[in-house]
Amino acid sequence: MAMIELRQFSAGYPGRDWTVRNVDLTIQPGETVGLIGPNGSGKTTLIRGICSRIPSSGICRLAGETPGSAKALAQTVSMIPQRTSILFSIPVLDVVLMGLNSRLPLLAQPSAAQRQAARDLLRQVGMDGREEQDFLTLSEGQKQLVILARALMQDTPVLLLDEPDSALDYNNKHLLLDTVRSLCGNRERTVLLTMHDVNLAMQYCTRLVLLKDGELCGDLRLAEADAESLSSALRQIYPGTHVIRAGGHWIMLKEEPSCANR
C-alpha cells in the first residue's frame, strides 16, 4: 500500500490560480523522498496541500485513506514546518509531549513511560539536558531539533518536513537528517521533505522528485541513477550544473565558465 498517493493533485491559496498543478506521485513505505526545486516552484505549497492546510483538488490518499478529521490526520501525518508556531513560554520536554495530543484522551496526562520516551528523543536529536529550558530561549536551529523530536513522538507512518535544515549549522544539518534516516528507515516510515541543498538531498534521500513552475519535471531513484541522468534532470531546474560521484556520494557542481567567456 502506498503511503502517499496523489492523482491530478493541485493546491494553492484562496483567490489565486493553483500554485501546484496536476501532480501524480506515489511514495511507498520506507522511502525518503527529497522534493527539489528553485524558490517559488511550489514545494511548500505541495506539502501544505498534502496535509490539508490549504485548498486542494484531485486525489490525495495517505496510508490508503483520504484525509479526514484533524485528529485522524494527526495520527497519520506529522509535519515539521519551516518555522514553529509556538510563541509562548513552555518547557522543551512539554513541546515534545505535544506529539501525543492526537492520541491521548481529553485531559489525560502523559505516562511516565511516555515522558521517558520524550527524553530519549531529545537525546537522539542532541538536545538532552534541556528538558526544562524555556523553548523560546532556544536558537532557531535548536527549536527545529525539538520540533523534530515532537514529530517523532507523534509516531505517524508519514513524516512531512519543509526545509527542516534551513536554520541549522553544518553538524546539526547532518544530525537531523541522520536521525530522520535512521529512525524512519528502521520503522518503514515514509518521509517527504523539501530541500534547497541538492547535495544533502542526494546523500540522505532514496529518491528525488523535481518541481518547476508548479509542475513535476523529474523523478529519480538514486540507487538506479548515474551521473548523466542526474545531471540531465537537475539542469532543468539548475542550469549550468553537472553531477559527479566522489567519496561514495553524488555531488552537484556549478560548471566553470569556458575560457572564451572569461
mmCIF file of C-alpha atoms in Angstrom:
data_model
loop_
_atom_site.group_PDB
_atom_site.id
_atom_site.type_symbol
_atom_site.label_atom_id
_atom_site.label_comp_id
_atom_site.label_asym_id
_atom_site.label_seq_id
_atom_site.Cartn_x
_atom_site.Cartn_y
_atom_site.Cartn_z
ATOM 1 C CA MET A 1 0.000 0.000 0.000
ATOM 2 C CA ALA A 2 1.340 3.429 -0.965
ATOM 3 C CA MET A 3 1.773 5.815 1.961
ATOM 4 C CA ILE A 4 1.359 8.944 -0.178
ATOM 5 C CA GLU A 5 -0.689 8.774 -3.366
ATOM 6 C CA LEU A 6 -1.502 11.873 -5.421
ATOM 7 C CA ARG A 7 -3.507 11.827 -8.646
ATOM 8 C CA GLN A 8 -4.075 15.018 -10.652
ATOM 9 C CA PHE A 9 -3.480 16.835 -7.379
ATOM 10 C CA SER A 10 -3.441 20.633 -7.352
ATOM 11 C CA ALA A 11 -3.018 23.006 -4.422
ATOM 12 C CA GLY A 12 -2.919 26.731 -3.822
ATOM 13 C CA TYR A 13 -4.275 29.690 -1.928
ATOM 14 C CA PRO A 14 -7.723 31.325 -1.930
ATOM 15 C CA GLY A 15 -8.323 33.851 -4.682
ATOM 16 C CA ARG A 16 -5.455 32.631 -6.874
ATOM 17 C CA ASP A 17 -4.864 30.046 -9.567
ATOM 18 C CA TRP A 18 -3.465 26.721 -8.375
ATOM 19 C CA THR A 19 0.210 27.121 -7.425
ATOM 20 C CA VAL A 20 0.917 23.393 -7.873
ATOM 21 C CA ARG A 21 -0.881 21.644 -10.706
ATOM 22 C CA ASN A 22 -1.819 18.115 -11.758
ATOM 23 C CA VAL A 23 0.715 16.243 -9.641
ATOM 24 C CA ASP A 24 0.831 12.452 -9.972
ATOM 25 C CA LEU A 25 3.052 10.948 -7.284
ATOM 26 C CA THR A 26 3.233 7.656 -5.386
ATOM 27 C CA ILE A 27 5.537 7.134 -2.400
ATOM 28 C CA GLN A 28 5.939 3.725 -0.777
ATOM 29 C CA PRO A 29 6.659 2.767 2.865
ATOM 30 C CA GLY A 30 10.280 3.300 3.852
ATOM 31 C CA GLU A 31 11.069 5.804 1.105
ATOM 32 C CA THR A 32 12.758 9.105 1.922
ATOM 33 C CA VAL A 33 11.898 11.461 -0.912
ATOM 34 C CA GLY A 34 13.510 14.849 -1.432
ATOM 35 C CA LEU A 35 11.296 17.449 -3.108
ATOM 36 C CA ILE A 36 13.695 19.705 -5.008
ATOM 37 C CA GLY A 37 13.072 22.947 -6.868
ATOM 38 C CA PRO A 38 14.006 26.623 -7.029
ATOM 39 C CA ASN A 39 12.347 29.313 -4.931
ATOM 40 C CA GLY A 40 8.714 29.768 -5.900
ATOM 41 C CA SER A 41 8.382 26.378 -7.573
ATOM 42 C CA GLY A 42 5.629 25.244 -5.183
ATOM 43 C CA LYS A 43 7.444 22.908 -2.783
ATOM 44 C CA THR A 44 5.909 24.304 0.413
ATOM 45 C CA THR A 45 2.521 24.617 -1.276
ATOM 46 C CA LEU A 46 2.555 20.926 -2.178
ATOM 47 C CA ILE A 47 3.490 19.910 1.379
ATOM 48 C CA ARG A 48 0.758 22.116 2.853
ATOM 49 C CA GLY A 49 -1.777 20.797 0.374
ATOM 50 C CA ILE A 50 -0.996 17.179 1.232
ATOM 51 C CA CYS A 51 -1.699 17.792 4.914
ATOM 52 C CA SER A 52 -4.906 19.750 4.187
ATOM 53 C CA ARG A 53 -3.641 23.132 5.413
ATOM 54 C CA ILE A 54 -4.602 24.908 2.178
ATOM 55 C CA PRO A 55 -7.230 24.290 -0.540
ATOM 56 C CA SER A 56 -6.584 21.465 -2.985
ATOM 57 C CA SER A 57 -8.255 19.393 -5.684
ATOM 58 C CA GLY A 58 -7.731 15.935 -7.112
ATOM 59 C CA ILE A 59 -6.955 12.754 -5.214
ATOM 60 C CA CYS A 60 -4.793 12.603 -2.088
ATOM 61 C CA ARG A 61 -4.544 9.363 -0.128
ATOM 62 C CA LEU A 62 -2.367 8.964 2.955
ATOM 63 C CA ALA A 63 -1.762 5.411 4.164
ATOM 64 C CA GLY A 64 -4.556 4.365 1.818
ATOM 65 C CA GLU A 65 -7.140 6.792 3.207
ATOM 66 C CA THR A 66 -8.467 10.175 2.155
ATOM 67 C CA PRO A 67 -7.580 12.689 4.910
ATOM 68 C CA GLY A 68 -10.442 13.057 7.379
ATOM 69 C CA SER A 69 -10.697 14.985 10.638
ATOM 70 C CA ALA A 70 -7.768 16.955 12.028
ATOM 71 C CA LYS A 71 -7.319 14.334 14.754
ATOM 72 C CA ALA A 72 -7.325 11.439 12.279
ATOM 73 C CA LEU A 73 -4.878 13.306 10.045
ATOM 74 C CA ALA A 74 -2.548 13.917 13.013
ATOM 75 C CA GLN A 75 -2.461 10.169 13.638
ATOM 76 C CA THR A 76 -1.292 9.574 10.062
ATOM 77 C CA VAL A 77 0.916 12.568 9.232
ATOM 78 C CA SER A 78 3.349 14.633 11.270
ATOM 79 C CA MET A 79 4.729 17.832 9.778
ATOM 80 C CA ILE A 80 7.755 19.977 10.509
ATOM 81 C CA PRO A 81 7.190 23.480 9.083
ATOM 82 C CA GLN A 82 9.927 25.938 8.158
ATOM 83 C CA ARG A 83 9.148 27.949 11.292
ATOM 84 C CA THR A 84 7.469 26.884 14.500
ATOM 85 C CA SER A 85 4.186 28.472 15.526
ATOM 86 C CA ILE A 86 4.961 28.211 19.257
ATOM 87 C CA LEU A 87 5.049 31.787 20.581
ATOM 88 C CA PHE A 88 4.537 31.180 24.315
ATOM 89 C CA SER A 89 6.846 30.034 27.099
ATOM 90 C CA ILE A 90 6.828 26.265 27.553
ATOM 91 C CA PRO A 91 9.419 23.726 28.711
ATOM 92 C CA VAL A 92 11.220 21.861 25.941
ATOM 93 C CA LEU A 93 10.004 18.481 27.233
ATOM 94 C CA ASP A 94 6.385 19.632 27.045
ATOM 95 C CA VAL A 95 6.864 20.642 23.409
ATOM 96 C CA VAL A 96 7.937 17.091 22.588
ATOM 97 C CA LEU A 97 4.988 15.683 24.547
ATOM 98 C CA MET A 98 2.652 17.710 22.315
ATOM 99 C CA GLY A 99 3.266 14.932 19.819
ATOM 100 C CA LEU A 100 0.871 12.814 21.894
ATOM 101 C CA ASN A 101 -2.057 15.241 21.635
ATOM 102 C CA SER A 102 -3.886 13.306 18.925
ATOM 103 C CA ARG A 103 -3.638 10.033 20.852
ATOM 104 C CA LEU A 104 -4.253 10.979 24.483
ATOM 105 C CA PRO A 105 -7.832 11.130 25.772
ATOM 106 C CA LEU A 106 -9.114 14.594 26.700
ATOM 107 C CA LEU A 107 -7.452 15.892 29.908
ATOM 108 C CA ALA A 108 -5.237 12.786 30.170
ATOM 109 C CA GLN A 109 -1.604 13.262 31.205
ATOM 110 C CA PRO A 110 1.398 11.521 29.610
ATOM 111 C CA SER A 111 2.562 8.420 31.449
ATOM 112 C CA ALA A 112 5.999 8.035 32.986
ATOM 113 C CA ALA A 113 6.964 5.790 30.064
ATOM 114 C CA GLN A 114 5.827 8.403 27.551
ATOM 115 C CA ARG A 115 7.789 11.127 29.343
ATOM 116 C CA GLN A 116 10.873 8.923 29.249
ATOM 117 C CA ALA A 117 10.334 8.293 25.538
ATOM 118 C CA ALA A 118 10.258 12.070 25.015
ATOM 119 C CA ARG A 119 13.547 12.426 26.916
ATOM 120 C CA ASP A 120 15.066 9.675 24.777
ATOM 121 C CA LEU A 121 14.050 11.508 21.603
ATOM 122 C CA LEU A 122 15.619 14.730 22.879
ATOM 123 C CA ARG A 123 18.819 12.810 23.476
ATOM 124 C CA GLN A 124 18.729 11.371 19.958
ATOM 125 C CA VAL A 125 18.451 14.855 18.429
ATOM 126 C CA GLY A 126 21.256 16.227 20.622
ATOM 127 C CA MET A 127 19.016 18.230 22.964
ATOM 128 C CA ASP A 128 19.365 16.208 26.172
ATOM 129 C CA GLY A 129 19.868 18.289 29.303
ATOM 130 C CA ARG A 130 17.464 20.966 28.054
ATOM 131 C CA GLU A 131 14.214 19.297 29.081
ATOM 132 C CA GLU A 132 13.175 22.111 31.459
ATOM 133 C CA GLN A 133 14.547 25.007 29.402
ATOM 134 C CA ASP A 134 12.055 27.532 28.023
ATOM 135 C CA PHE A 135 11.522 26.691 24.357
ATOM 136 C CA LEU A 136 11.507 30.396 23.427
ATOM 137 C CA THR A 137 15.094 30.826 24.658
ATOM 138 C CA LEU A 138 16.459 28.307 22.148
ATOM 139 C CA SER A 139 18.129 29.275 18.898
ATOM 140 C CA GLU A 140 16.125 28.716 15.715
ATOM 141 C CA GLY A 141 18.236 25.666 14.931
ATOM 142 C CA GLN A 142 17.691 24.198 18.397
ATOM 143 C CA LYS A 143 13.959 24.796 18.077
ATOM 144 C CA GLN A 144 13.975 22.848 14.825
ATOM 145 C CA LEU A 145 15.610 19.860 16.524
ATOM 146 C CA VAL A 146 12.984 19.932 19.292
ATOM 147 C CA ILE A 147 10.193 20.086 16.702
ATOM 148 C CA LEU A 148 11.741 17.038 15.018
ATOM 149 C CA ALA A 149 11.582 15.213 18.359
ATOM 150 C CA ARG A 150 7.924 16.244 18.678
ATOM 151 C CA ALA A 151 7.159 14.913 15.196
ATOM 152 C CA LEU A 152 8.849 11.607 16.013
ATOM 153 C CA MET A 153 6.900 11.453 19.288
ATOM 154 C CA GLN A 154 3.733 11.703 17.193
ATOM 155 C CA ASP A 155 4.758 8.320 15.743
ATOM 156 C CA THR A 156 2.952 8.571 12.420
ATOM 157 C CA PRO A 157 3.590 6.493 9.288
ATOM 158 C CA VAL A 158 4.090 9.651 7.183
ATOM 159 C CA LEU A 159 6.503 12.480 8.013
ATOM 160 C CA LEU A 160 6.488 15.752 6.042
ATOM 161 C CA LEU A 161 9.364 18.199 6.509
ATOM 162 C CA ASP A 162 9.513 21.656 4.933
ATOM 163 C CA GLU A 163 13.160 22.746 4.640
ATOM 164 C CA PRO A 164 13.992 21.193 8.030
ATOM 165 C CA ASP A 165 17.677 22.083 7.778
ATOM 166 C CA SER A 166 17.244 25.775 6.933
ATOM 167 C CA ALA A 167 18.225 27.126 10.382
ATOM 168 C CA LEU A 168 20.851 24.511 11.224
ATOM 169 C CA ASP A 169 24.634 24.643 11.186
ATOM 170 C CA TYR A 170 26.681 22.052 9.294
ATOM 171 C CA ASN A 171 26.855 19.458 12.085
ATOM 172 C CA ASN A 172 23.212 19.770 13.062
ATOM 173 C CA LYS A 173 22.061 19.504 9.431
ATOM 174 C CA HIS A 174 23.681 16.082 9.306
ATOM 175 C CA LEU A 175 22.421 15.180 12.799
ATOM 176 C CA LEU A 176 18.838 15.957 11.817
ATOM 177 C CA LEU A 177 18.983 14.104 8.510
ATOM 178 C CA ASP A 178 20.840 11.150 10.046
ATOM 179 C CA THR A 179 18.155 10.941 12.735
ATOM 180 C CA VAL A 180 15.353 11.057 10.187
ATOM 181 C CA ARG A 181 17.019 8.407 8.029
ATOM 182 C CA SER A 182 17.785 6.008 10.887
ATOM 183 C CA LEU A 183 14.582 6.344 12.930
ATOM 184 C CA CYS A 184 12.267 6.476 9.926
ATOM 185 C CA GLY A 185 14.035 3.914 7.753
ATOM 186 C CA ASN A 186 14.131 1.348 10.535
ATOM 187 C CA ARG A 187 10.373 1.653 11.083
ATOM 188 C CA GLU A 188 9.272 1.830 7.442
ATOM 189 C CA ARG A 189 8.071 5.404 7.833
ATOM 190 C CA THR A 190 7.597 7.410 4.666
ATOM 191 C CA VAL A 191 9.369 10.766 4.545
ATOM 192 C CA LEU A 192 8.783 13.630 2.111
ATOM 193 C CA LEU A 193 10.979 16.668 2.656
ATOM 194 C CA THR A 194 11.644 19.863 0.769
ATOM 195 C CA MET A 195 15.281 20.925 0.476
ATOM 196 C CA HIS A 196 17.419 23.526 -1.268
ATOM 197 C CA ASP A 197 20.723 21.727 -0.679
ATOM 198 C CA VAL A 198 20.747 19.213 -3.515
ATOM 199 C CA ASN A 199 23.954 17.574 -2.298
ATOM 200 C CA LEU A 200 22.439 16.839 1.117
ATOM 201 C CA ALA A 201 19.300 15.545 -0.576
ATOM 202 C CA MET A 202 21.317 13.163 -2.751
ATOM 203 C CA GLN A 203 23.205 11.938 0.321
ATOM 204 C CA TYR A 204 20.215 11.251 2.570
ATOM 205 C CA CYS A 205 17.245 10.583 0.285
ATOM 206 C CA THR A 206 16.401 7.437 -1.624
ATOM 207 C CA ARG A 207 14.631 9.418 -4.331
ATOM 208 C CA LEU A 208 14.417 12.944 -5.728
ATOM 209 C CA VAL A 209 11.246 14.496 -7.126
ATOM 210 C CA LEU A 210 11.842 17.698 -9.094
ATOM 211 C CA LEU A 211 9.395 20.592 -9.181
ATOM 212 C CA LYS A 212 9.481 23.547 -11.584
ATOM 213 C CA ASP A 213 6.852 26.259 -12.037
ATOM 214 C CA GLY A 214 4.304 24.256 -10.064
ATOM 215 C CA GLU A 215 4.645 21.018 -12.027
ATOM 216 C CA LEU A 216 6.683 17.857 -11.554
ATOM 217 C CA CYS A 217 9.514 17.636 -14.069
ATOM 218 C CA GLY A 218 11.564 14.689 -12.811
ATOM 219 C CA ASP A 219 11.540 11.614 -10.577
ATOM 220 C CA LEU A 220 14.879 9.937 -9.840
ATOM 221 C CA ARG A 221 15.647 6.856 -7.754
ATOM 222 C CA LEU A 222 19.190 7.461 -6.595
ATOM 223 C CA ALA A 223 20.154 3.785 -6.357
ATOM 224 C CA GLU A 224 19.406 3.422 -10.080
ATOM 225 C CA ALA A 225 20.716 6.795 -11.295
ATOM 226 C CA ASP A 226 24.011 7.631 -12.961
ATOM 227 C CA ALA A 227 25.864 10.916 -13.357
ATOM 228 C CA GLU A 228 24.424 11.560 -16.809
ATOM 229 C CA SER A 229 20.785 11.038 -15.830
ATOM 230 C CA LEU A 230 21.157 13.091 -12.643
ATOM 231 C CA SER A 231 22.916 15.922 -14.460
ATOM 232 C CA SER A 232 20.334 15.993 -17.241
ATOM 233 C CA ALA A 233 17.395 16.051 -14.827
ATOM 234 C CA LEU A 234 18.834 18.624 -12.440
ATOM 235 C CA ARG A 235 19.785 21.006 -15.255
ATOM 236 C CA GLN A 236 16.055 21.524 -15.834
ATOM 237 C CA ILE A 237 15.898 23.470 -12.590
ATOM 238 C CA TYR A 238 19.569 24.354 -12.038
ATOM 239 C CA PRO A 239 21.090 25.260 -15.439
ATOM 240 C CA GLY A 240 24.844 25.187 -15.763
ATOM 241 C CA THR A 241 25.404 22.341 -13.299
ATOM 242 C CA HIS A 242 26.622 18.766 -13.505
ATOM 243 C CA VAL A 243 26.804 15.817 -11.114
ATOM 244 C CA ILE A 244 29.847 13.726 -10.225
ATOM 245 C CA ARG A 245 30.462 10.778 -7.916
ATOM 246 C CA ALA A 246 33.010 11.401 -5.146
ATOM 247 C CA GLY A 247 33.603 9.847 -1.740
ATOM 248 C CA GLY A 248 30.686 7.485 -2.231
ATOM 249 C CA HIS A 249 28.206 10.350 -2.737
ATOM 250 C CA TRP A 250 26.659 12.241 -5.630
ATOM 251 C CA ILE A 251 27.739 15.890 -5.754
ATOM 252 C CA MET A 252 26.258 18.653 -7.900
ATOM 253 C CA LEU A 253 28.757 21.277 -9.059
ATOM 254 C CA LYS A 254 28.383 24.569 -10.859
ATOM 255 C CA GLU A 255 30.062 24.379 -14.239
ATOM 256 C CA GLU A 256 33.040 26.677 -14.731
ATOM 257 C CA PRO A 257 32.684 29.332 -17.450
ATOM 258 C CA SER A 258 34.649 28.448 -20.550
ATOM 259 C CA CYS A 259 37.907 30.293 -21.120
ATOM 260 C CA ALA A 260 36.319 32.027 -24.099
ATOM 261 C CA ASN A 261 33.700 33.595 -21.841
ATOM 262 C CA ARG A 262 36.136 34.845 -19.225
#
